[in-house]
mmCIF file of C-alpha atoms in Angstrom:
data_model
loop_
_atom_site.group_PDB
_atom_site.id
_atom_site.type_symbol
_atom_site.label_atom_id
_atom_site.label_comp_id
_atom_site.label_asym_id
_atom_site.label_seq_id
_atom_site.Cartn_x
_atom_site.Cartn_y
_atom_site.Cartn_z
ATOM 1 C CA MET A 1 0.010 -0.008 0.000
ATOM 2 C CA SER A 2 1.311 3.464 -0.894
ATOM 3 C CA ASP A 3 2.460 5.742 1.892
ATOM 4 C CA PHE A 4 1.424 8.722 -0.129
ATOM 5 C CA THR A 5 -0.521 11.198 1.991
ATOM 6 C CA PRO A 6 -2.112 13.867 -0.191
ATOM 7 C CA ASP A 7 -2.136 17.547 0.594
ATOM 8 C CA ILE A 8 -5.759 18.496 0.273
ATOM 9 C CA ARG A 9 -7.128 22.015 0.681
ATOM 10 C CA ALA A 10 -10.779 22.580 1.438
ATOM 11 C CA PHE A 11 -12.474 25.962 1.019
ATOM 12 C CA VAL A 12 -15.666 25.779 2.993
ATOM 13 C CA CYS A 13 -18.664 27.966 3.516
ATOM 14 C CA HIS A 14 -18.953 29.556 6.987
ATOM 15 C CA TYR A 15 -22.501 28.299 7.453
ATOM 16 C CA THR A 16 -22.084 24.794 5.971
ATOM 17 C CA SER A 17 -19.043 24.128 8.100
ATOM 18 C CA GLN A 18 -20.347 25.729 11.290
ATOM 19 C CA GLN A 19 -21.389 22.540 13.094
ATOM 20 C CA SER A 20 -18.237 20.691 12.072
ATOM 21 C CA CYS A 21 -15.935 23.421 13.090
ATOM 22 C CA ALA A 22 -17.707 23.719 16.434
ATOM 23 C CA ALA A 23 -16.262 20.258 17.217
ATOM 24 C CA GLY A 24 -12.801 21.760 17.015
ATOM 25 C CA ALA A 25 -9.866 20.348 14.984
ATOM 26 C CA GLU A 26 -9.247 17.472 17.321
ATOM 27 C CA GLY A 27 -12.919 16.628 17.557
ATOM 28 C CA MET A 28 -13.218 16.550 13.782
ATOM 29 C CA VAL A 29 -10.245 14.219 13.472
ATOM 30 C CA THR A 30 -11.818 11.977 16.123
ATOM 31 C CA ASP A 31 -14.960 11.893 14.054
ATOM 32 C CA GLY A 32 -12.958 10.768 11.012
ATOM 33 C CA PHE A 33 -12.014 14.046 9.271
ATOM 34 C CA PRO A 34 -8.736 13.292 7.505
ATOM 35 C CA ALA A 35 -5.830 15.160 9.188
ATOM 36 C CA ASN A 36 -4.309 15.883 5.811
ATOM 37 C CA VAL A 37 -7.205 18.128 4.736
ATOM 38 C CA ARG A 38 -6.602 21.759 5.460
ATOM 39 C CA LEU A 39 -9.659 23.875 6.030
ATOM 40 C CA ALA A 40 -9.947 27.448 4.834
ATOM 41 C CA ARG A 41 -13.256 28.808 6.014
ATOM 42 C CA GLN A 42 -14.886 31.436 3.756
ATOM 43 C CA VAL A 43 -17.491 34.031 4.651
ATOM 44 C CA CYS A 44 -19.161 32.787 1.420
ATOM 45 C CA THR A 45 -17.801 30.413 -1.174
ATOM 46 C CA GLY A 46 -19.076 32.941 -3.791
ATOM 47 C CA LYS A 47 -16.229 35.143 -2.677
ATOM 48 C CA LEU A 48 -13.633 32.620 -3.859
ATOM 49 C CA LYS A 49 -11.638 33.592 -6.852
ATOM 50 C CA VAL A 50 -10.345 31.270 -9.586
ATOM 51 C CA SER A 51 -6.847 32.456 -8.796
ATOM 52 C CA THR A 52 -7.190 31.471 -5.107
ATOM 53 C CA LEU A 53 -8.089 27.911 -6.150
ATOM 54 C CA LEU A 54 -5.135 27.844 -8.609
ATOM 55 C CA ALA A 55 -2.864 29.278 -5.890
ATOM 56 C CA ALA A 56 -3.622 26.265 -3.731
ATOM 57 C CA PHE A 57 -2.255 24.002 -6.456
ATOM 58 C CA GLU A 58 0.724 26.292 -6.864
ATOM 59 C CA ASP A 59 1.286 25.975 -3.140
ATOM 60 C CA GLY A 60 1.572 22.236 -3.447
ATOM 61 C CA ALA A 61 -1.978 20.886 -3.045
ATOM 62 C CA ASP A 62 -2.663 17.511 -4.637
ATOM 63 C CA GLY A 63 -6.347 18.142 -4.465
ATOM 64 C CA VAL A 64 -8.728 20.974 -3.751
ATOM 65 C CA TYR A 65 -12.430 21.089 -2.951
ATOM 66 C CA VAL A 66 -15.058 23.557 -2.110
ATOM 67 C CA VAL A 67 -18.115 23.011 0.114
ATOM 68 C CA GLY A 68 -20.927 25.489 -0.177
ATOM 69 C CA CYS A 69 -24.610 25.709 0.505
ATOM 70 C CA PRO A 70 -27.156 23.845 -1.660
ATOM 71 C CA ALA A 71 -27.309 25.684 -4.992
ATOM 72 C CA ASP A 72 -30.900 26.905 -4.620
ATOM 73 C CA THR A 73 -30.779 27.762 -0.913
ATOM 74 C CA CYS A 74 -27.449 29.529 -0.492
ATOM 75 C CA HIS A 75 -27.329 31.867 2.529
ATOM 76 C CA ASN A 76 -26.122 34.570 0.237
ATOM 77 C CA ALA A 77 -28.492 33.859 -2.619
ATOM 78 C CA MET A 78 -26.126 32.780 -5.419
ATOM 79 C CA GLY A 79 -22.783 32.367 -3.682
ATOM 80 C CA SER A 80 -22.450 28.612 -3.959
ATOM 81 C CA GLN A 81 -23.636 28.780 -7.589
ATOM 82 C CA ARG A 82 -20.805 31.248 -8.320
ATOM 83 C CA ALA A 83 -18.290 29.013 -6.558
ATOM 84 C CA ALA A 84 -19.477 26.026 -8.612
ATOM 85 C CA LYS A 85 -18.839 27.996 -11.795
ATOM 86 C CA ARG A 86 -15.311 28.833 -10.652
ATOM 87 C CA VAL A 87 -14.581 25.265 -9.765
ATOM 88 C CA LEU A 88 -15.758 24.320 -13.216
ATOM 89 C CA ALA A 89 -13.387 26.931 -14.687
ATOM 90 C CA VAL A 90 -10.510 25.365 -12.788
ATOM 91 C CA LYS A 91 -11.485 21.878 -13.915
ATOM 92 C CA LYS A 92 -11.416 23.129 -17.479
ATOM 93 C CA ALA A 93 -8.027 24.734 -16.916
ATOM 94 C CA LEU A 94 -6.595 21.568 -15.375
ATOM 95 C CA SER A 95 -7.812 19.608 -18.368
ATOM 96 C CA GLU A 96 -6.104 22.064 -20.664
ATOM 97 C CA LEU A 97 -2.891 21.499 -18.742
ATOM 98 C CA GLY A 98 -3.256 17.760 -19.113
ATOM 99 C CA VAL A 99 -4.104 17.219 -15.472
ATOM 100 C CA GLU A 100 -6.986 15.225 -14.014
ATOM 101 C CA PRO A 101 -9.987 17.630 -13.504
ATOM 102 C CA GLU A 102 -11.104 15.366 -10.662
ATOM 103 C CA ARG A 103 -8.368 16.983 -8.510
ATOM 104 C CA ILE A 104 -10.851 19.743 -7.797
ATOM 105 C CA GLU A 105 -14.504 19.319 -6.880
ATOM 106 C CA MET A 106 -17.496 21.324 -5.753
ATOM 107 C CA PHE A 107 -19.887 19.959 -3.074
ATOM 108 C CA HIS A 108 -23.160 21.422 -2.000
ATOM 109 C CA LEU A 109 -24.234 20.507 1.533
ATOM 110 C CA GLU A 110 -27.075 21.472 3.838
ATOM 111 C CA ARG A 111 -26.151 23.405 6.919
ATOM 112 C CA GLY A 112 -25.469 21.393 10.039
ATOM 113 C CA LEU A 113 -24.918 18.022 8.357
ATOM 114 C CA HIS A 114 -21.860 17.062 10.391
ATOM 115 C CA PRO A 115 -21.406 13.411 9.133
ATOM 116 C CA GLU A 116 -21.813 14.452 5.503
ATOM 117 C CA PHE A 117 -19.219 17.151 5.912
ATOM 118 C CA ILE A 118 -16.756 14.581 7.231
ATOM 119 C CA ALA A 119 -17.782 12.124 4.479
ATOM 120 C CA THR A 120 -17.045 14.699 1.797
ATOM 121 C CA ALA A 121 -13.526 15.145 3.098
ATOM 122 C CA GLN A 122 -13.042 11.384 3.214
ATOM 123 C CA GLN A 123 -14.350 11.042 -0.308
ATOM 124 C CA MET A 124 -11.785 13.569 -1.606
ATOM 125 C CA ASP A 125 -9.011 11.920 0.416
ATOM 126 C CA THR A 126 -9.861 8.574 -1.132
ATOM 127 C CA ARG A 127 -10.042 10.106 -4.595
ATOM 128 C CA ILE A 128 -6.769 11.938 -4.408
ATOM 129 C CA ARG A 129 -4.919 8.963 -2.933
ATOM 130 C CA ALA A 130 -6.126 6.952 -5.933
ATOM 131 C CA LEU A 131 -4.942 9.662 -8.348
ATOM 132 C CA GLY A 132 -1.585 9.932 -6.662
ATOM 133 C CA ALA A 133 0.605 12.974 -6.138
ATOM 134 C CA GLY A 134 -0.184 16.103 -8.030
ATOM 135 C CA PRO A 135 1.962 16.964 -11.062
ATOM 136 C CA PHE A 136 2.790 20.477 -9.821
ATOM 137 C CA LYS A 137 5.626 19.563 -7.481
ATOM 138 C CA GLY A 138 8.228 20.952 -9.799
ATOM 139 C CA GLU A 139 10.872 23.318 -8.688
ATOM 140 C CA THR A 140 9.584 26.765 -7.749
ATOM 141 C CA ALA A 141 10.932 29.610 -9.812
ATOM 142 C CA MET B 1 -15.977 47.627 -26.744
ATOM 143 C CA ILE B 2 -13.447 45.253 -28.284
ATOM 144 C CA ILE B 3 -14.283 41.662 -27.362
ATOM 145 C CA ALA B 4 -11.566 39.047 -26.900
ATOM 146 C CA GLU B 5 -11.147 35.667 -25.383
ATOM 147 C CA ARG B 6 -8.095 33.908 -23.961
ATOM 148 C CA LYS B 7 -6.222 31.518 -26.253
ATOM 149 C CA PRO B 8 -6.026 27.866 -25.433
ATOM 150 C CA ILE B 9 -3.378 27.122 -22.767
ATOM 151 C CA ASP B 10 -1.442 24.728 -25.057
ATOM 152 C CA GLU B 11 -1.094 27.446 -27.656
ATOM 153 C CA ILE B 12 0.137 29.918 -25.021
ATOM 154 C CA MET B 13 2.549 27.351 -23.578
ATOM 155 C CA ALA B 14 3.978 26.655 -26.947
ATOM 156 C CA MET B 15 4.648 30.353 -27.591
ATOM 157 C CA LEU B 16 6.545 30.520 -24.291
ATOM 158 C CA THR B 17 8.932 27.641 -25.042
ATOM 159 C CA GLY B 18 12.357 28.621 -23.773
ATOM 160 C CA VAL B 19 11.149 31.795 -21.988
ATOM 161 C CA LYS B 20 12.356 31.879 -18.402
ATOM 162 C CA ARG B 21 11.241 35.359 -17.428
ATOM 163 C CA LEU B 22 7.924 36.686 -18.646
ATOM 164 C CA LEU B 23 6.261 40.050 -18.402
ATOM 165 C CA LEU B 24 2.569 39.319 -18.501
ATOM 166 C CA ILE B 25 0.580 42.508 -19.037
ATOM 167 C CA GLY B 26 -3.103 43.047 -19.080
ATOM 168 C CA CYS B 27 -5.045 46.071 -20.186
ATOM 169 C CA LYS B 28 -7.574 47.968 -18.071
ATOM 170 C CA GLY B 29 -9.656 48.894 -21.127
ATOM 171 C CA CYS B 30 -12.109 46.797 -23.104
ATOM 172 C CA VAL B 31 -10.570 43.434 -22.227
ATOM 173 C CA THR B 32 -11.075 44.144 -18.538
ATOM 174 C CA VAL B 33 -14.744 44.727 -19.174
ATOM 175 C CA CYS B 34 -15.125 41.570 -21.205
ATOM 176 C CA SER B 35 -13.143 39.638 -18.595
ATOM 177 C CA ALA B 36 -10.510 38.450 -21.127
ATOM 178 C CA GLY B 37 -7.396 40.352 -20.183
ATOM 179 C CA GLY B 38 -7.717 42.554 -17.114
ATOM 180 C CA GLU B 39 -5.869 42.305 -13.785
ATOM 181 C CA ARG B 40 -7.983 39.314 -12.720
ATOM 182 C CA GLU B 41 -7.276 37.411 -15.903
ATOM 183 C CA VAL B 42 -3.538 38.220 -15.675
ATOM 184 C CA GLU B 43 -3.525 36.715 -12.170
ATOM 185 C CA ILE B 44 -5.230 33.588 -13.434
ATOM 186 C CA LEU B 45 -3.172 33.139 -16.562
ATOM 187 C CA ALA B 46 0.107 33.689 -14.647
ATOM 188 C CA SER B 47 -0.907 30.948 -12.309
ATOM 189 C CA LEU B 48 -1.786 28.547 -15.107
ATOM 190 C CA ILE B 49 1.487 29.254 -16.865
ATOM 191 C CA ARG B 50 3.462 28.654 -13.646
ATOM 192 C CA LEU B 51 1.519 25.430 -13.022
ATOM 193 C CA GLY B 52 2.117 24.252 -16.633
ATOM 194 C CA ARG B 53 5.818 24.912 -16.266
ATOM 195 C CA LYS B 54 6.021 23.260 -12.876
ATOM 196 C CA LYS B 55 4.422 20.176 -14.448
ATOM 197 C CA GLU B 56 7.144 20.212 -17.176
ATOM 198 C CA GLY B 57 9.806 20.781 -14.572
ATOM 199 C CA GLU B 58 10.774 24.097 -16.219
ATOM 200 C CA PRO B 59 9.909 26.905 -13.819
ATOM 201 C CA ILE B 60 9.235 30.412 -15.127
ATOM 202 C CA GLU B 61 9.317 33.815 -13.377
ATOM 203 C CA ILE B 62 6.375 35.996 -14.215
ATOM 204 C CA ILE B 63 6.009 39.698 -13.645
ATOM 205 C CA GLU B 64 2.254 40.447 -13.495
ATOM 206 C CA ALA B 65 0.917 43.903 -14.432
ATOM 207 C CA ALA B 66 -1.959 45.710 -16.055
ATOM 208 C CA LEU B 67 -1.555 48.969 -18.037
ATOM 209 C CA THR B 68 -4.255 51.688 -18.080
ATOM 210 C CA ARG B 69 -4.414 51.039 -21.830
ATOM 211 C CA GLN B 70 -2.155 49.404 -24.359
ATOM 212 C CA CYS B 71 -3.338 51.536 -27.275
ATOM 213 C CA ASP B 72 -1.625 54.753 -26.201
ATOM 214 C CA LYS B 73 2.136 55.332 -26.251
ATOM 215 C CA GLU B 74 2.007 57.165 -22.860
ATOM 216 C CA TYR B 75 0.756 54.035 -21.139
ATOM 217 C CA VAL B 76 2.842 51.500 -23.130
ATOM 218 C CA ASP B 77 5.969 53.428 -22.003
ATOM 219 C CA ALA B 78 5.247 52.149 -18.486
ATOM 220 C CA ILE B 79 6.892 48.865 -19.689
ATOM 221 C CA ASP B 80 10.281 50.609 -19.296
ATOM 222 C CA GLN B 81 10.141 50.085 -15.539
ATOM 223 C CA TRP B 82 10.656 46.357 -16.087
ATOM 224 C CA ASP B 83 13.537 46.743 -18.573
ATOM 225 C CA GLY B 84 16.097 43.918 -18.261
ATOM 226 C CA GLN B 85 13.720 41.830 -16.097
ATOM 227 C CA TYR B 86 12.050 39.755 -18.788
ATOM 228 C CA ASP B 87 12.844 37.608 -21.915
ATOM 229 C CA ALA B 88 9.531 38.162 -23.503
ATOM 230 C CA ILE B 89 6.249 40.103 -23.178
ATOM 231 C CA MET B 90 2.877 38.472 -23.297
ATOM 232 C CA SER B 91 0.043 40.906 -23.808
ATOM 233 C CA MET B 92 -3.534 40.141 -22.687
ATOM 234 C CA ALA B 93 -4.796 43.245 -24.521
ATOM 235 C CA CYS B 94 -6.556 43.084 -27.869
ATOM 236 C CA GLY B 95 -4.567 42.939 -31.089
ATOM 237 C CA VAL B 96 -4.170 46.714 -30.961
ATOM 238 C CA GLY B 97 -2.178 46.419 -27.727
ATOM 239 C CA VAL B 98 0.126 43.749 -29.046
ATOM 240 C CA ASN B 99 0.751 45.783 -32.238
ATOM 241 C CA PHE B 100 1.449 48.912 -30.185
ATOM 242 C CA ILE B 101 4.047 47.118 -28.034
ATOM 243 C CA ALA B 102 5.659 45.731 -31.193
ATOM 244 C CA ASN B 103 5.669 49.174 -32.790
ATOM 245 C CA LEU B 104 7.144 50.939 -29.746
ATOM 246 C CA ARG B 105 9.578 48.190 -28.530
ATOM 247 C CA PRO B 106 11.389 47.067 -31.705
ATOM 248 C CA VAL B 107 13.720 44.595 -29.936
ATOM 249 C CA ALA B 108 11.163 43.105 -27.485
ATOM 250 C CA THR B 109 9.545 39.698 -28.185
ATOM 251 C CA VAL B 110 5.807 40.139 -27.733
ATOM 252 C CA PHE B 111 3.159 37.415 -27.784
ATOM 253 C CA PRO B 112 -0.645 37.646 -27.823
ATOM 254 C CA ALA B 113 -2.515 35.848 -25.048
ATOM 255 C CA VAL B 114 -6.003 36.447 -26.398
ATOM 256 C CA ASN B 115 -7.894 36.212 -29.678
ATOM 257 C CA THR B 116 -9.539 39.450 -30.598
ATOM 258 C CA THR B 117 -12.948 38.561 -31.812
ATOM 259 C CA SER B 118 -15.266 41.542 -32.467
ATOM 260 C CA PHE B 119 -16.681 44.945 -31.573
ATOM 261 C CA GLY B 120 -19.616 44.044 -29.430
ATOM 262 C CA GLY B 121 -21.584 44.456 -26.211
ATOM 263 C CA SER B 122 -22.694 42.345 -23.311
ATOM 264 C CA GLN B 123 -25.997 40.739 -24.162
ATOM 265 C CA LEU B 124 -26.245 38.937 -20.878
ATOM 266 C CA GLN B 125 -23.788 38.404 -18.070
ATOM 267 C CA GLY B 126 -21.000 36.373 -19.602
ATOM 268 C CA VAL B 127 -22.347 36.647 -23.161
ATOM 269 C CA TRP B 128 -21.086 39.159 -25.733
ATOM 270 C CA THR B 129 -22.332 39.626 -29.247
ATOM 271 C CA GLU B 130 -20.926 41.409 -32.253
ATOM 272 C CA GLN B 131 -22.683 44.707 -33.064
ATOM 273 C CA CYS B 132 -20.261 46.637 -35.299
ATOM 274 C CA ALA B 133 -17.744 45.689 -37.991
ATOM 275 C CA GLY B 134 -15.858 48.961 -37.975
ATOM 276 C CA CYS B 135 -16.465 49.253 -41.698
ATOM 277 C CA GLY B 136 -15.779 52.987 -41.795
ATOM 278 C CA ASN B 137 -18.985 53.945 -43.596
ATOM 279 C CA CYS B 138 -21.854 53.828 -41.125
ATOM 280 C CA ILE B 139 -25.360 53.321 -42.518
ATOM 281 C CA LEU B 140 -27.201 52.837 -39.237
ATOM 282 C CA HIS B 141 -29.387 55.893 -39.927
ATOM 283 C CA LEU B 142 -30.851 53.912 -42.832
ATOM 284 C CA THR B 143 -31.412 50.654 -41.015
ATOM 285 C CA GLY B 144 -33.083 51.647 -37.757
ATOM 286 C CA GLY B 145 -29.800 51.523 -35.839
ATOM 287 C CA LEU B 146 -29.249 47.821 -36.550
ATOM 288 C CA CYS B 147 -26.143 46.911 -38.548
ATOM 289 C CA PRO B 148 -26.456 44.597 -41.549
ATOM 290 C CA VAL B 149 -22.718 44.745 -42.171
ATOM 291 C CA ALA B 150 -21.824 43.164 -38.797
ATOM 292 C CA ARG B 151 -25.012 41.291 -38.019
ATOM 293 C CA CYS B 152 -26.064 39.794 -41.354
ATOM 294 C CA ALA B 153 -23.986 36.730 -42.146
ATOM 295 C CA LYS B 154 -23.727 37.917 -45.727
ATOM 296 C CA SER B 155 -23.529 41.642 -44.990
ATOM 297 C CA LEU B 156 -26.432 42.218 -47.377
ATOM 298 C CA MET B 157 -27.507 45.765 -48.057
ATOM 299 C CA ASN B 158 -31.015 45.322 -49.483
ATOM 300 C CA GLY B 159 -32.980 43.053 -47.332
ATOM 301 C CA PRO B 160 -32.808 39.385 -46.220
ATOM 302 C CA CYS B 161 -31.655 36.485 -48.266
ATOM 303 C CA GLY B 162 -33.679 33.354 -48.937
ATOM 304 C CA GLY B 163 -32.227 31.699 -45.861
ATOM 305 C CA SER B 164 -34.192 33.898 -43.447
ATOM 306 C CA GLN B 165 -36.668 31.573 -41.692
ATOM 307 C CA ASP B 166 -39.049 32.625 -38.905
ATOM 308 C CA GLY B 167 -36.851 35.596 -38.081
ATOM 309 C CA LYS B 168 -33.696 33.487 -37.793
ATOM 310 C CA CYS B 169 -30.622 33.165 -39.962
ATOM 311 C CA GLU B 170 -29.945 29.988 -41.933
ATOM 312 C CA ILE B 171 -26.351 29.749 -40.500
ATOM 313 C CA ASN B 172 -27.714 29.006 -37.015
ATOM 314 C CA PRO B 173 -31.257 29.001 -35.633
ATOM 315 C CA GLU B 174 -30.055 30.965 -32.590
ATOM 316 C CA VAL B 175 -28.831 33.846 -34.751
ATOM 317 C CA PRO B 176 -31.523 36.457 -35.495
ATOM 318 C CA CYS B 177 -31.982 37.547 -39.050
ATOM 319 C CA ILE B 178 -31.018 41.162 -38.659
ATOM 320 C CA TRP B 179 -32.923 42.165 -41.803
ATOM 321 C CA GLN B 180 -36.124 40.817 -40.289
ATOM 322 C CA HIS B 181 -35.418 42.991 -37.182
ATOM 323 C CA ILE B 182 -34.607 45.999 -39.398
ATOM 324 C CA HIS B 183 -37.847 45.477 -41.313
ATOM 325 C CA ASP B 184 -39.910 45.077 -38.122
ATOM 326 C CA ARG B 185 -38.266 48.049 -36.389
ATOM 327 C CA LEU B 186 -38.627 50.466 -39.283
ATOM 328 C CA HIS B 187 -42.296 49.587 -39.668
ATOM 329 C CA ARG B 188 -42.714 50.023 -35.889
ATOM 330 C CA LEU B 189 -41.201 53.514 -36.246
ATOM 331 C CA ASN B 190 -43.458 54.303 -39.255
ATOM 332 C CA LYS B 191 -40.420 54.371 -41.538
ATOM 333 C CA GLY B 192 -41.139 51.161 -43.385
ATOM 334 C CA ALA B 193 -41.453 52.962 -46.672
ATOM 335 C CA SER B 194 -37.692 53.784 -46.540
ATOM 336 C CA LEU B 195 -37.046 50.088 -47.282
ATOM 337 C CA THR B 196 -38.117 50.565 -50.853
ATOM 338 C CA ALA B 197 -35.004 52.596 -51.589
ATOM 339 C CA ILE B 198 -32.334 50.494 -53.188
ATOM 340 C CA MET B 199 -28.901 50.914 -51.581
ATOM 341 C CA PRO B 200 -26.150 51.183 -54.147
ATOM 342 C CA ILE B 201 -23.306 48.732 -54.486
ATOM 343 C CA ARG B 202 -21.146 49.364 -51.415
ATOM 344 C CA ASP B 203 -17.691 50.851 -51.586
ATOM 345 C CA TRP B 204 -15.631 48.650 -49.230
ATOM 346 C CA SER B 205 -12.460 50.739 -49.431
ATOM 347 C CA THR B 206 -13.266 52.279 -46.025
ATOM 348 C CA ALA B 207 -13.491 48.819 -44.490
ATOM 349 C CA GLY B 208 -9.841 48.047 -44.848
ATOM 350 C CA HIS B 209 -9.993 46.834 -48.404
ATOM 351 C CA GLY B 210 -7.951 49.831 -49.308
ATOM 352 C CA GLY B 211 -5.197 48.893 -46.877
ATOM 353 C CA PRO B 212 -4.719 49.868 -43.211
ATOM 354 C CA ARG B 213 -6.920 52.769 -42.220
ATOM 355 C CA LYS B 214 -5.673 55.983 -40.665
ATOM 356 C CA THR B 215 -7.543 58.777 -38.974
ATOM 357 C CA VAL B 216 -5.996 62.234 -38.809
ATOM 358 C CA ARG B 217 -7.527 65.075 -36.830
ATOM 359 C CA ASP B 218 -5.826 68.291 -37.713
ATOM 360 C CA ASP B 219 -7.438 70.016 -34.748
ATOM 361 C CA LEU B 220 -5.664 67.561 -32.448
ATOM 362 C CA THR B 221 -2.289 67.004 -34.030
ATOM 363 C CA LEU B 222 0.772 68.845 -32.679
#
């Protein structure tokens, strides 16, 4: 079995992640949240820029995902829809670069669904472990 | 405004073969408004180029900037501040900007990052449509303000062709037949009778068929 531990960055909606974050970092890991997933909580995922998602890959991430509100009931009306569009743009860009678009994903979750929030992280961890290390580990200029 | 869209990444990466230090410059004019080559797009493209090069194991240094405009010498001169810091320039402006840099910096290598597509406007958020062909001899006063040069697939001057079906163009059912719209609009404005006038054969020399066009304003020249 590979000893590869992926570097995964999660950009999560303030509201969607509220219950999970209330458990604290240790509590989340106890509940099964992978320790190799780094959370970056956003006031709204609609505020995320394409360049921020790309910067995570530049910074060494093997996988990136965004968790926002359900598309039709976003706390900020259309924030999670905007985030989904930007994730799609990054997927397209990764494809253009010859990289698996599955390295980035958008998830829509209801507020307060603690087990699903954990399951999403586990799903990405499993996916990125299967894909292997990201191809952007080259020497930094 | 001038509408443009970013070139495919593989085309951009191919242009940059061998370049180790790049000056990537956007334009704060039209291409910012149509989200093709402003500051935000410079940031995104710089990141994609760096990622592409990291993947190939050939890192690249990129200076990111956006000029007020790239179609005026005064603003293009701002490039001087990066003299000696780049091997090549990649412009995210329209073709005018790329030409201006090439005109003004004879020994600099300059590449285009976008394809300049048309003179148009924003029909919906994220959707731009061609409205003007810059033909140099405007006839919009005769056609109800709707341009058959830019918006008719055949640039017809005297009404629709036989391919006009249910108000749509035969090239694509999503493209309106502009002559149908001209007809409907002029009748709505009680000017339908003007359509009986035959427009003469058009002189296309003002549309670039007489070579590159030049505009001189004696009241402004120094």
